[in-house]
Amino acid sequence: EIQLLESGGGLVQPGGSLRLSCAASGFTFSSYAMGWVRQAPGKGLEWVSDISGGGGRTSHADSVRGRFTISRDNSKNTVYLQMNSLGAEDTAVYFCAKAPPYCGRDSCGAFDFWGQGTVVIVSS
Amino acid sequence: DIQMTQSPSSLSASVGDRVTITCRASQSISSYLNWYQQKPGKAPKLLIYAASNLQSGVPSTFSGSGSGTDFTLTISSLQPEDFATYYCQQSFTTPYTFGQGTKLEI
């Protein structure tokens, strides 16, 4: 059974940092791209970032580029999202998600399995 | 960025109804269109990928069609568990943008 378990969310002051983690199980982790999608309270979905199976290719939304960095450790079956210079606009539930098999090891934008999310609140 | 516009934003329907949700892209995205279902407090679930391909495990009452800029998600016979919010998403190019969602209510 595929499982994605996010952690690392919490309350942080504006300008602060957090590192989100997503521990994966139930599939060959290094064979799939992974991504992060967020959802602000009461709002829709926003793609944040993704990373290829080998970790060599990453993409970030303009809203987070230069502040957020996605990475992965295939030996630990874990993908990370380092978030710096956080602002109120980053308050959201952050979902970790897996790319479907038809994408190969590269991201193709779609996500077939999602974690339950971790909450990030940026407030003083 | 490619803008994705869904209509309607909300929809009331009954069990057994046939329902269609539309999604329009601001430029051609070929068939790089996915549909997700999200229930309150839960993660999204992939229903349809590449415009018309049913994700494994998704009931055949769901179907998708379209290409270019105009797409539809059809539920042929609403079941109680189908009442949720539905999102389209383009995967043609980054940023992979979502529609604003369609809330399907009883």
Short mmCIF file of C-alpha atoms in Angstrom, two decimals:
data_model
loop_
_atom_site.label_atom_id
_atom_site.label_comp_id
_atom_site.label_asym_id
_atom_site.label_seq_id
_atom_site.Cartn_x
_atom_site.Cartn_y
_atom_site.Cartn_z
CA GLU A 1 0.00 0.00 0.00
CA ILE A 2 1.36 3.39 -0.99
CA GLN A 3 1.70 5.82 1.89
CA LEU A 4 2.94 9.40 2.04
CA LEU A 5 3.35 10.91 5.48
CA GLU A 6 4.12 14.61 5.78
CA SER A 7 5.63 16.23 8.84
CA GLY A 8 7.33 19.44 9.88
CA GLY A 9 4.44 21.85 9.71
CA GLY A 10 3.57 24.26 12.49
CA LEU A 11 3.33 27.87 13.57
CA VAL A 12 6.19 30.11 12.46
CA GLN A 13 6.74 33.85 12.62
CA PRO A 14 6.90 35.95 9.45
CA GLY A 15 10.39 35.77 8.00
CA GLY A 16 11.03 32.40 9.60
CA SER A 17 11.85 29.01 8.13
CA LEU A 18 10.46 25.49 8.19
CA ARG A 19 11.47 22.22 6.58
CA LEU A 20 8.70 19.88 5.56
CA SER A 21 9.37 16.18 5.14
CA CYS A 22 7.39 13.51 3.34
CA ALA A 23 8.20 9.89 4.10
CA ALA A 24 7.11 7.50 1.36
CA SER A 25 6.49 3.76 1.43
CA GLY A 26 4.88 1.08 -0.68
CA PHE A 27 6.59 1.87 -3.99
CA THR A 28 10.05 2.19 -5.52
CA PHE A 29 10.63 5.77 -4.42
CA SER A 30 13.51 6.65 -6.71
CA SER A 31 11.49 5.69 -9.79
CA TYR A 32 8.96 8.48 -9.40
CA ALA A 33 8.90 12.24 -9.41
CA MET A 34 7.44 13.85 -6.33
CA GLY A 35 5.84 17.21 -5.69
CA TRP A 36 4.31 19.60 -3.22
CA VAL A 37 0.90 21.24 -3.62
CA ARG A 38 -0.58 23.67 -1.12
CA GLN A 39 -4.05 24.86 -0.22
CA ALA A 40 -4.65 28.07 1.67
CA PRO A 41 -7.59 28.08 4.11
CA GLY A 42 -10.85 27.96 2.17
CA LYS A 43 -9.03 28.26 -1.16
CA GLY A 44 -8.14 26.08 -4.13
CA LEU A 45 -5.05 24.06 -4.94
CA GLU A 46 -1.71 25.62 -5.88
CA TRP A 47 1.20 23.64 -7.30
CA VAL A 48 4.37 24.59 -5.42
CA SER A 49 7.27 22.46 -6.58
CA ASP A 50 8.35 19.11 -7.96
CA ILE A 51 11.47 17.00 -8.36
CA SER A 52 12.45 14.18 -10.68
CA GLY A 53 13.04 10.66 -9.44
CA GLY A 54 16.80 11.06 -9.42
CA GLY A 55 16.62 14.53 -7.94
CA GLY A 56 18.46 16.20 -10.80
CA ARG A 57 15.52 18.26 -12.08
CA THR A 58 13.41 20.57 -9.98
CA SER A 59 10.73 23.16 -10.66
CA HIS A 60 9.20 25.80 -8.42
CA ALA A 61 6.24 28.14 -8.69
CA ASP A 62 7.13 31.80 -9.16
CA SER A 63 5.46 32.57 -5.82
CA VAL A 64 8.06 30.51 -3.95
CA ARG A 65 11.10 30.55 -6.23
CA GLY A 66 14.15 31.76 -4.36
CA ARG A 67 12.53 31.07 -1.00
CA PHE A 68 11.56 27.38 -1.17
CA THR A 69 13.77 24.47 -2.20
CA ILE A 70 12.64 20.95 -2.92
CA SER A 71 15.03 18.04 -2.45
CA ARG A 72 14.94 14.30 -1.89
CA ASP A 73 16.97 11.57 -0.24
CA ASN A 74 16.29 8.34 -2.09
CA SER A 75 18.17 6.34 0.55
CA LYS A 76 15.58 7.49 3.08
CA ASN A 77 12.55 7.48 0.73
CA THR A 78 11.90 11.06 1.74
CA VAL A 79 11.22 14.31 -0.08
CA TYR A 80 11.73 17.68 1.58
CA LEU A 81 10.56 21.24 1.15
CA GLN A 82 12.82 23.84 2.73
CA MET A 83 10.83 27.02 3.21
CA ASN A 84 12.58 30.29 4.02
CA SER A 85 11.43 33.91 4.35
CA LEU A 86 7.92 32.78 5.10
CA GLY A 87 5.05 35.22 4.84
CA ALA A 88 1.37 35.17 5.72
CA GLU A 89 0.61 34.21 2.11
CA ASP A 90 2.37 30.89 2.70
CA THR A 91 -0.17 29.82 5.32
CA ALA A 92 -1.70 26.64 3.94
CA VAL A 93 -2.01 22.90 4.11
CA TYR A 94 0.97 21.44 2.25
CA PHE A 95 0.39 18.15 0.47
CA CYS A 96 3.13 15.82 -0.70
CA ALA A 97 2.22 13.92 -3.86
CA LYS A 98 3.61 11.24 -6.15
CA ALA A 99 3.74 11.33 -9.95
CA PRO A 100 1.94 8.56 -11.85
CA PRO A 101 3.85 5.73 -13.56
CA TYR A 102 3.23 7.10 -17.04
CA CYS A 103 5.40 10.11 -16.18
CA GLY A 104 8.48 7.95 -15.85
CA ARG A 105 11.07 9.43 -13.50
CA ASP A 106 10.32 12.98 -14.59
CA SER A 107 7.53 15.16 -13.35
CA CYS A 108 4.62 15.55 -15.71
CA GLY A 109 2.42 17.64 -13.46
CA ALA A 110 -0.13 15.03 -12.47
CA PHE A 111 -0.19 13.34 -9.08
CA ASP A 112 -1.79 9.96 -8.40
CA PHE A 113 -1.21 9.58 -4.66
CA TRP A 114 -1.30 12.31 -2.03
CA GLY A 115 -0.46 12.53 1.63
CA GLN A 116 -2.93 13.90 4.13
CA GLY A 117 -1.10 17.19 4.40
CA THR A 118 0.72 19.19 7.03
CA VAL A 119 -0.45 22.59 8.22
CA VAL A 120 1.80 25.64 8.03
CA ILE A 121 0.68 28.81 9.77
CA VAL A 122 2.73 31.97 9.39
CA SER A 123 1.75 34.48 12.04
CA SER A 124 3.25 36.66 14.73
CA ASP B 1 0.87 31.33 -16.73
CA ILE B 2 -2.00 29.29 -18.15
CA GLN B 3 -5.28 30.20 -16.52
CA MET B 4 -7.81 27.45 -15.89
CA THR B 5 -11.46 28.45 -15.54
CA GLN B 6 -14.10 26.02 -14.32
CA SER B 7 -17.83 26.37 -14.60
CA PRO B 8 -19.98 26.34 -12.72
CA SER B 9 -18.32 27.26 -9.42
CA SER B 10 -21.03 25.40 -7.58
CA LEU B 11 -23.71 22.98 -8.58
CA SER B 12 -26.68 21.41 -6.83
CA ALA B 13 -27.77 17.98 -7.97
CA SER B 14 -29.48 14.82 -6.79
CA VAL B 15 -28.46 11.21 -6.52
CA GLY B 16 -28.85 9.59 -9.92
CA ASP B 17 -28.41 12.83 -11.88
CA ARG B 18 -26.01 13.24 -14.79
CA VAL B 19 -23.64 16.12 -14.16
CA THR B 20 -21.13 17.90 -16.38
CA ILE B 21 -18.39 20.27 -15.23
CA THR B 22 -16.44 22.27 -17.76
CA CYS B 23 -12.88 23.57 -17.70
CA ARG B 24 -11.38 26.08 -20.11
CA ALA B 25 -7.69 26.81 -20.54
CA SER B 26 -6.41 30.25 -21.52
CA GLN B 27 -4.32 28.65 -24.27
CA SER B 28 -4.14 25.26 -25.93
CA ILE B 29 -2.89 22.50 -23.64
CA SER B 30 -3.47 19.59 -26.02
CA SER B 31 -4.73 16.78 -23.77
CA TYR B 32 -2.63 17.66 -20.73
CA LEU B 33 -5.61 17.97 -18.44
CA ASN B 34 -6.30 16.17 -15.17
CA TRP B 35 -9.33 16.07 -12.90
CA TYR B 36 -9.28 15.66 -9.11
CA GLN B 37 -11.93 15.15 -6.47
CA GLN B 38 -11.50 16.57 -2.99
CA LYS B 39 -13.68 16.01 0.03
CA PRO B 40 -13.57 18.31 3.09
CA GLY B 41 -10.46 17.81 5.18
CA LYS B 42 -9.05 15.23 2.78
CA ALA B 43 -6.35 15.10 0.14
CA PRO B 44 -7.30 15.39 -3.53
CA LYS B 45 -7.84 12.20 -5.49
CA LEU B 46 -6.89 11.80 -9.15
CA LEU B 47 -9.92 10.82 -11.23
CA ILE B 48 -8.98 11.45 -14.86
CA TYR B 49 -5.57 12.02 -16.45
CA ALA B 50 -4.65 13.15 -19.94
CA ALA B 51 -8.18 14.47 -20.47
CA SER B 52 -9.96 11.16 -20.87
CA ASN B 53 -8.08 8.37 -19.11
CA LEU B 54 -9.77 6.91 -16.05
CA GLN B 55 -7.41 6.48 -13.11
CA SER B 56 -7.26 2.96 -11.73
CA GLY B 57 -9.93 2.29 -9.14
CA VAL B 58 -12.16 5.19 -10.19
CA PRO B 59 -15.75 4.20 -11.01
CA SER B 60 -16.73 4.14 -14.67
CA THR B 61 -19.49 6.65 -13.91
CA PHE B 62 -16.73 9.26 -14.26
CA SER B 63 -15.53 10.26 -17.71
CA GLY B 64 -13.55 13.07 -19.24
CA SER B 65 -13.31 14.56 -22.69
CA GLY B 66 -11.87 17.45 -24.61
CA SER B 67 -8.65 18.74 -26.06
CA GLY B 68 -7.07 22.06 -26.85
CA THR B 69 -8.76 24.57 -24.56
CA ASP B 70 -12.13 23.03 -23.66
CA PHE B 71 -12.66 20.02 -21.40
CA THR B 72 -15.49 18.35 -19.55
CA LEU B 73 -15.85 16.01 -16.61
CA THR B 74 -19.07 14.01 -16.63
CA ILE B 75 -20.56 11.94 -13.85
CA SER B 76 -23.17 9.75 -15.48
CA SER B 77 -25.16 8.86 -12.36
CA LEU B 78 -24.39 10.70 -9.13
CA GLN B 79 -23.78 8.59 -6.06
CA PRO B 80 -23.89 9.94 -2.49
CA GLU B 81 -20.10 9.69 -2.20
CA ASP B 82 -19.63 11.92 -5.28
CA PHE B 83 -20.63 15.10 -3.50
CA ALA B 84 -17.31 16.93 -3.26
CA THR B 85 -15.25 19.66 -4.88
CA TYR B 86 -13.73 18.98 -8.28
CA TYR B 87 -10.62 20.61 -9.72
CA CYS B 88 -9.15 20.56 -13.19
CA GLN B 89 -5.40 20.97 -13.62
CA GLN B 90 -3.25 21.57 -16.67
CA SER B 91 -0.01 19.61 -16.87
CA PHE B 92 1.12 21.09 -20.21
CA THR B 93 3.71 23.38 -18.69
CA THR B 94 4.88 24.77 -15.38
CA PRO B 95 3.41 26.25 -13.33
CA TYR B 96 0.90 23.41 -13.28
CA THR B 97 -2.19 25.50 -12.62
CA PHE B 98 -5.52 24.37 -11.21
CA GLY B 99 -9.00 25.63 -11.81
CA GLN B 100 -10.77 27.36 -8.96
CA GLY B 101 -12.90 24.31 -8.20
CA THR B 102 -16.52 23.26 -8.61
CA LYS B 103 -18.40 22.39 -5.46
CA LEU B 104 -21.00 19.72 -6.10
CA GLU B 105 -23.73 19.79 -3.48
CA ILE B 106 -26.83 17.82 -2.80
#
